Amino acid sequence: MATYKKKYKPEGKKAEQQAEDMDSTTAEVFNTLDETASKSEQWIEKNSKVLFGALITIVVVFLAFLGYNKYIVEPNELEASNELAFPRKYFDEAATAGSGIDSLLNLGLEGADGNYGFLDIADAYSNTDAGNLANYYAGVSYLQMKQYDKAIDYLSKFDSDNAVLNAVSLGAIGDAFSDIDQQEDALEYYEKAANVESNEFTTPLFLYKGAQTAMLLKDYDKAESMFSIIKEKYPTSDQGKDIDKFINAAKYAQN
């Protein structure tokens, strides 16, 4: 038996109208897209020179940046690093010399025989890692020579991603303030040095120095707290030995 297939027919005028409206809306959308694309093409064509110029500028800036790093920054960094070798020799000699330390440190600071010292390198290569490191060496040299204002000045210019070196630098500023009897400032820098990074070397060292400074300032509660951190976290450090007697001294001083 044959099966009759009824053709679909919109049910009434309303359905026919909806279908016509849908077709009209779709056409309008495509017309709008065509017009927008056409306007975009016209705008691009009209401003092609400006766009091309902007692109060229970006490329030039990028290449200039690469060139600056390759032909200026890197050679400058290498040159500064090579210059640093001369004053470091005198700095290292001063660390082991039994006498004449100041003269060796001065040679490191000022340079000699046409070679730069730390001060020259810090100034001439201020934007390099070696120039930054020269500030550290200059600051420590002045600290050993008891020229504390200069020590603080140069050490304050130094900054490093190396946590240990950064802590030592801050601690050295604390030492300089302590030696000129500015104990509040000394305590501030010892705390900063202790908090740079937790490790078995710098952290207990500067906690201990900070606690001793707090004792001088009669801030016995802070001193006890800092001594106690050494006992809890760094008992095997040099400062951890006999730490109980310092904790007890801080406790008794509060009474």
Coordinates of C-alpha atoms in Angstrom, one line a residue:
M1 CA 0.0 0.0 0.0
A2 CA 1.3 3.4 -0.9
T3 CA 2.0 5.8 1.9
Y4 CA 0.8 9.4 1.5
K5 CA 3.5 12.0 2.4
K6 CA 1.9 15.3 3.4
K7 CA 3.8 18.4 2.3
Y8 CA 4.7 20.8 5.1
K9 CA 2.8 24.0 5.0
P10 CA 3.0 26.9 7.4
E11 CA 0.0 26.8 9.6
G12 CA -1.8 30.0 8.9
K13 CA -0.7 33.5 8.0
K14 CA 1.0 34.1 11.3
A15 CA 3.5 31.3 10.6
E16 CA 4.1 32.5 7.1
Q17 CA 4.8 36.0 8.4
Q18 CA 7.3 34.7 11.0
A19 CA 9.1 32.8 8.2
E20 CA 9.2 35.9 6.1
D21 CA 10.5 38.0 9.0
M22 CA 13.2 35.5 9.8
D23 CA 14.4 35.6 6.2
S24 CA 14.3 39.4 6.3
T25 CA 16.3 39.6 9.5
T26 CA 18.9 37.2 8.2
A27 CA 19.3 39.2 5.1
E28 CA 19.7 42.4 7.2
V29 CA 22.4 40.8 9.3
F30 CA 24.4 39.7 6.3
N31 CA 24.0 43.1 4.7
T32 CA 25.2 44.8 7.9
L33 CA 28.2 42.4 8.0
D34 CA 29.0 43.2 4.4
E35 CA 28.7 47.0 5.1
T36 CA 31.0 46.7 8.2
A37 CA 33.6 44.6 6.3
S38 CA 33.5 47.1 3.4
K39 CA 33.9 50.1 5.8
S40 CA 36.8 48.2 7.6
E41 CA 38.5 47.6 4.2
Q42 CA 38.0 51.2 3.3
W43 CA 39.5 52.4 6.7
I44 CA 42.5 50.1 6.4
E45 CA 43.1 51.2 2.8
K46 CA 42.8 54.8 3.8
N47 CA 45.1 54.4 6.8
S48 CA 47.5 51.8 5.3
K49 CA 50.5 54.2 5.4
V50 CA 49.9 55.0 9.1
L51 CA 49.4 51.3 10.0
F52 CA 52.5 50.3 8.0
G53 CA 54.5 53.1 9.7
A54 CA 53.3 51.9 13.2
L55 CA 54.4 48.4 12.4
I56 CA 57.8 49.6 11.2
T57 CA 58.2 51.6 14.4
I58 CA 57.4 48.5 16.5
V59 CA 59.9 46.4 14.6
V60 CA 62.6 49.1 14.8
V61 CA 62.1 49.6 18.6
F62 CA 62.3 45.8 19.1
L63 CA 65.4 45.5 17.1
A64 CA 66.9 48.5 18.8
F65 CA 66.2 46.8 22.2
L66 CA 67.9 43.7 21.0
G67 CA 70.8 45.6 19.6
Y68 CA 71.1 47.7 22.8
N69 CA 71.4 44.6 24.9
K70 CA 73.8 42.8 22.6
Y71 CA 76.1 45.7 21.7
I72 CA 75.9 48.0 24.7
V73 CA 74.6 46.2 27.8
E74 CA 76.4 42.9 27.5
P75 CA 79.8 44.4 26.6
N76 CA 79.4 47.0 29.3
E77 CA 78.6 44.3 31.8
L78 CA 81.6 42.3 30.8
E79 CA 83.9 45.3 30.9
A80 CA 82.6 46.3 34.4
S81 CA 83.1 42.7 35.6
N82 CA 86.7 42.7 34.4
E83 CA 87.4 46.1 36.0
L84 CA 86.1 44.7 39.3
A85 CA 88.9 42.1 39.5
F86 CA 91.6 44.7 40.3
P87 CA 90.1 46.2 43.5
R88 CA 88.8 42.9 44.7
K89 CA 92.4 41.6 44.8
Y90 CA 93.2 44.3 47.5
F91 CA 89.9 43.7 49.3
D92 CA 90.7 40.0 49.6
E93 CA 94.3 40.7 50.7
A94 CA 92.9 43.1 53.4
A95 CA 90.8 40.2 54.8
T96 CA 93.8 38.1 55.6
A97 CA 96.4 40.9 56.3
G98 CA 97.7 41.2 59.8
S99 CA 98.5 44.9 59.4
G100 CA 98.2 47.7 56.8
I101 CA 94.6 46.9 56.2
D102 CA 93.5 50.4 55.7
S103 CA 96.1 51.0 52.9
L104 CA 94.9 47.9 51.1
L105 CA 91.3 48.9 51.5
N106 CA 92.1 52.4 50.1
L107 CA 93.7 50.8 47.1
G108 CA 90.6 48.8 46.5
L109 CA 88.4 51.9 46.9
E110 CA 90.4 54.4 44.9
G111 CA 92.2 52.1 42.4
A112 CA 95.8 52.4 41.3
D113 CA 98.1 52.3 38.2
G114 CA 95.3 53.5 35.9
N115 CA 92.9 50.8 37.2
Y116 CA 89.5 51.6 38.6
G117 CA 88.6 51.1 42.2
F118 CA 85.2 50.3 43.7
L119 CA 84.2 53.9 43.8
D120 CA 85.0 54.4 40.1
I121 CA 83.2 51.2 39.1
A122 CA 80.1 52.0 41.1
D123 CA 79.9 55.4 39.4
A124 CA 81.0 54.6 35.8
Y125 CA 79.0 51.3 35.6
S126 CA 76.1 52.1 37.8
N127 CA 73.6 50.2 35.6
T128 CA 75.5 46.9 35.7
D129 CA 75.6 44.1 38.2
A130 CA 79.3 44.7 38.7
G131 CA 78.6 48.4 39.5
N132 CA 76.0 47.3 42.0
L133 CA 78.4 44.9 43.6
A134 CA 81.0 47.6 43.8
N135 CA 78.7 49.5 46.1
Y136 CA 78.7 46.5 48.4
Y137 CA 82.5 46.2 48.5
A138 CA 82.9 49.9 49.0
G139 CA 80.4 49.9 51.9
V140 CA 82.1 47.0 53.6
S141 CA 85.5 48.6 53.0
Y142 CA 84.4 51.8 54.7
L143 CA 82.8 49.9 57.5
Q144 CA 86.2 48.2 58.2
M145 CA 87.9 51.6 58.1
K146 CA 85.3 52.9 60.6
Q147 CA 84.0 55.5 58.2
Y148 CA 80.4 54.7 59.1
D149 CA 78.5 57.4 57.2
K150 CA 80.1 56.3 53.9
A151 CA 79.6 52.7 54.8
I152 CA 75.9 53.2 55.3
D153 CA 75.6 55.3 52.1
Y154 CA 77.2 52.7 49.8
L155 CA 75.6 49.7 51.4
S156 CA 72.2 51.4 51.1
K157 CA 72.8 51.6 47.3
F158 CA 73.4 47.9 47.0
D159 CA 70.6 45.5 46.2
S160 CA 70.8 41.8 45.3
D161 CA 68.6 38.9 44.3
N162 CA 71.0 36.7 46.3
A163 CA 69.3 36.4 49.6
V164 CA 72.4 35.7 51.7
L165 CA 74.4 38.6 50.2
N166 CA 71.4 40.9 50.7
A167 CA 71.0 39.9 54.3
V168 CA 74.8 40.4 54.9
S169 CA 74.5 43.9 53.4
L170 CA 71.6 44.9 55.6
G171 CA 73.3 43.4 58.6
A172 CA 76.4 45.4 57.8
I173 CA 74.3 48.6 57.9
G174 CA 73.1 47.5 61.3
D175 CA 76.7 47.1 62.4
A176 CA 77.5 50.6 61.2
F177 CA 74.6 52.1 63.1
S178 CA 75.5 50.1 66.2
D179 CA 79.1 51.4 66.1
I180 CA 77.9 55.0 66.0
D181 CA 75.5 54.2 68.9
Q182 CA 72.2 54.5 66.9
Q183 CA 70.8 51.4 68.4
E184 CA 67.2 51.8 67.2
D185 CA 68.4 52.0 63.6
A186 CA 70.8 49.1 64.2
L187 CA 67.9 47.0 65.5
E188 CA 65.7 47.8 62.5
Y189 CA 68.4 46.6 60.1
Y190 CA 69.2 43.5 62.1
E191 CA 65.6 42.6 61.9
K192 CA 65.5 43.2 58.2
A193 CA 68.6 41.1 57.7
A194 CA 67.1 38.3 59.7
N195 CA 63.9 38.3 57.8
V196 CA 65.3 38.3 54.2
E197 CA 65.4 34.5 54.1
S198 CA 65.3 31.7 56.6
N199 CA 68.7 29.9 56.6
E200 CA 71.1 28.5 59.1
F201 CA 73.8 31.1 58.6
T202 CA 72.5 34.7 58.4
T203 CA 69.1 34.3 60.2
P204 CA 70.4 33.2 63.6
L205 CA 73.4 35.6 63.3
F206 CA 71.2 38.7 62.9
L207 CA 68.5 37.5 65.3
Y208 CA 71.3 37.3 67.9
K209 CA 72.7 40.7 67.1
G210 CA 69.2 42.1 67.1
A211 CA 68.4 40.5 70.4
Q212 CA 71.6 41.9 72.0
T213 CA 70.7 45.3 70.6
A214 CA 67.2 45.0 72.1
M215 CA 68.8 44.3 75.4
L216 CA 70.8 47.5 75.2
L217 CA 67.5 49.4 74.4
K218 CA 65.9 47.6 77.4
D219 CA 63.3 46.1 75.1
Y220 CA 63.6 42.8 77.0
D221 CA 60.4 41.3 75.6
K222 CA 61.7 41.6 72.0
A223 CA 65.1 40.3 73.1
E224 CA 63.6 37.2 74.7
S225 CA 61.4 36.7 71.6
M226 CA 64.4 36.8 69.2
F227 CA 66.6 34.6 71.4
S228 CA 63.7 32.1 71.6
I229 CA 63.4 31.9 67.8
I230 CA 67.0 30.9 67.7
K231 CA 66.4 28.2 70.2
E232 CA 63.3 26.9 68.4
K233 CA 64.4 27.1 64.8
Y234 CA 68.2 27.2 64.8
P235 CA 69.4 25.2 67.9
T236 CA 72.4 23.8 66.0
S237 CA 73.7 27.2 64.9
D238 CA 76.7 28.9 66.6
Q239 CA 74.2 31.3 68.2
G240 CA 72.1 28.4 69.4
K241 CA 74.8 27.2 71.8
D242 CA 74.1 28.3 75.4
I243 CA 71.1 30.3 74.1
D244 CA 69.1 29.4 77.3
K245 CA 71.2 31.7 79.4
F246 CA 70.4 34.6 77.1
I247 CA 66.7 33.8 77.2
N248 CA 66.9 33.7 81.0
A249 CA 68.8 36.9 81.1
A250 CA 66.1 38.6 79.1
K251 CA 63.4 37.1 81.3
Y252 CA 65.0 38.2 84.5
A253 CA 65.6 41.7 83.2
Q254 CA 61.9 42.2 82.7
N255 CA 61.3 41.7 86.5

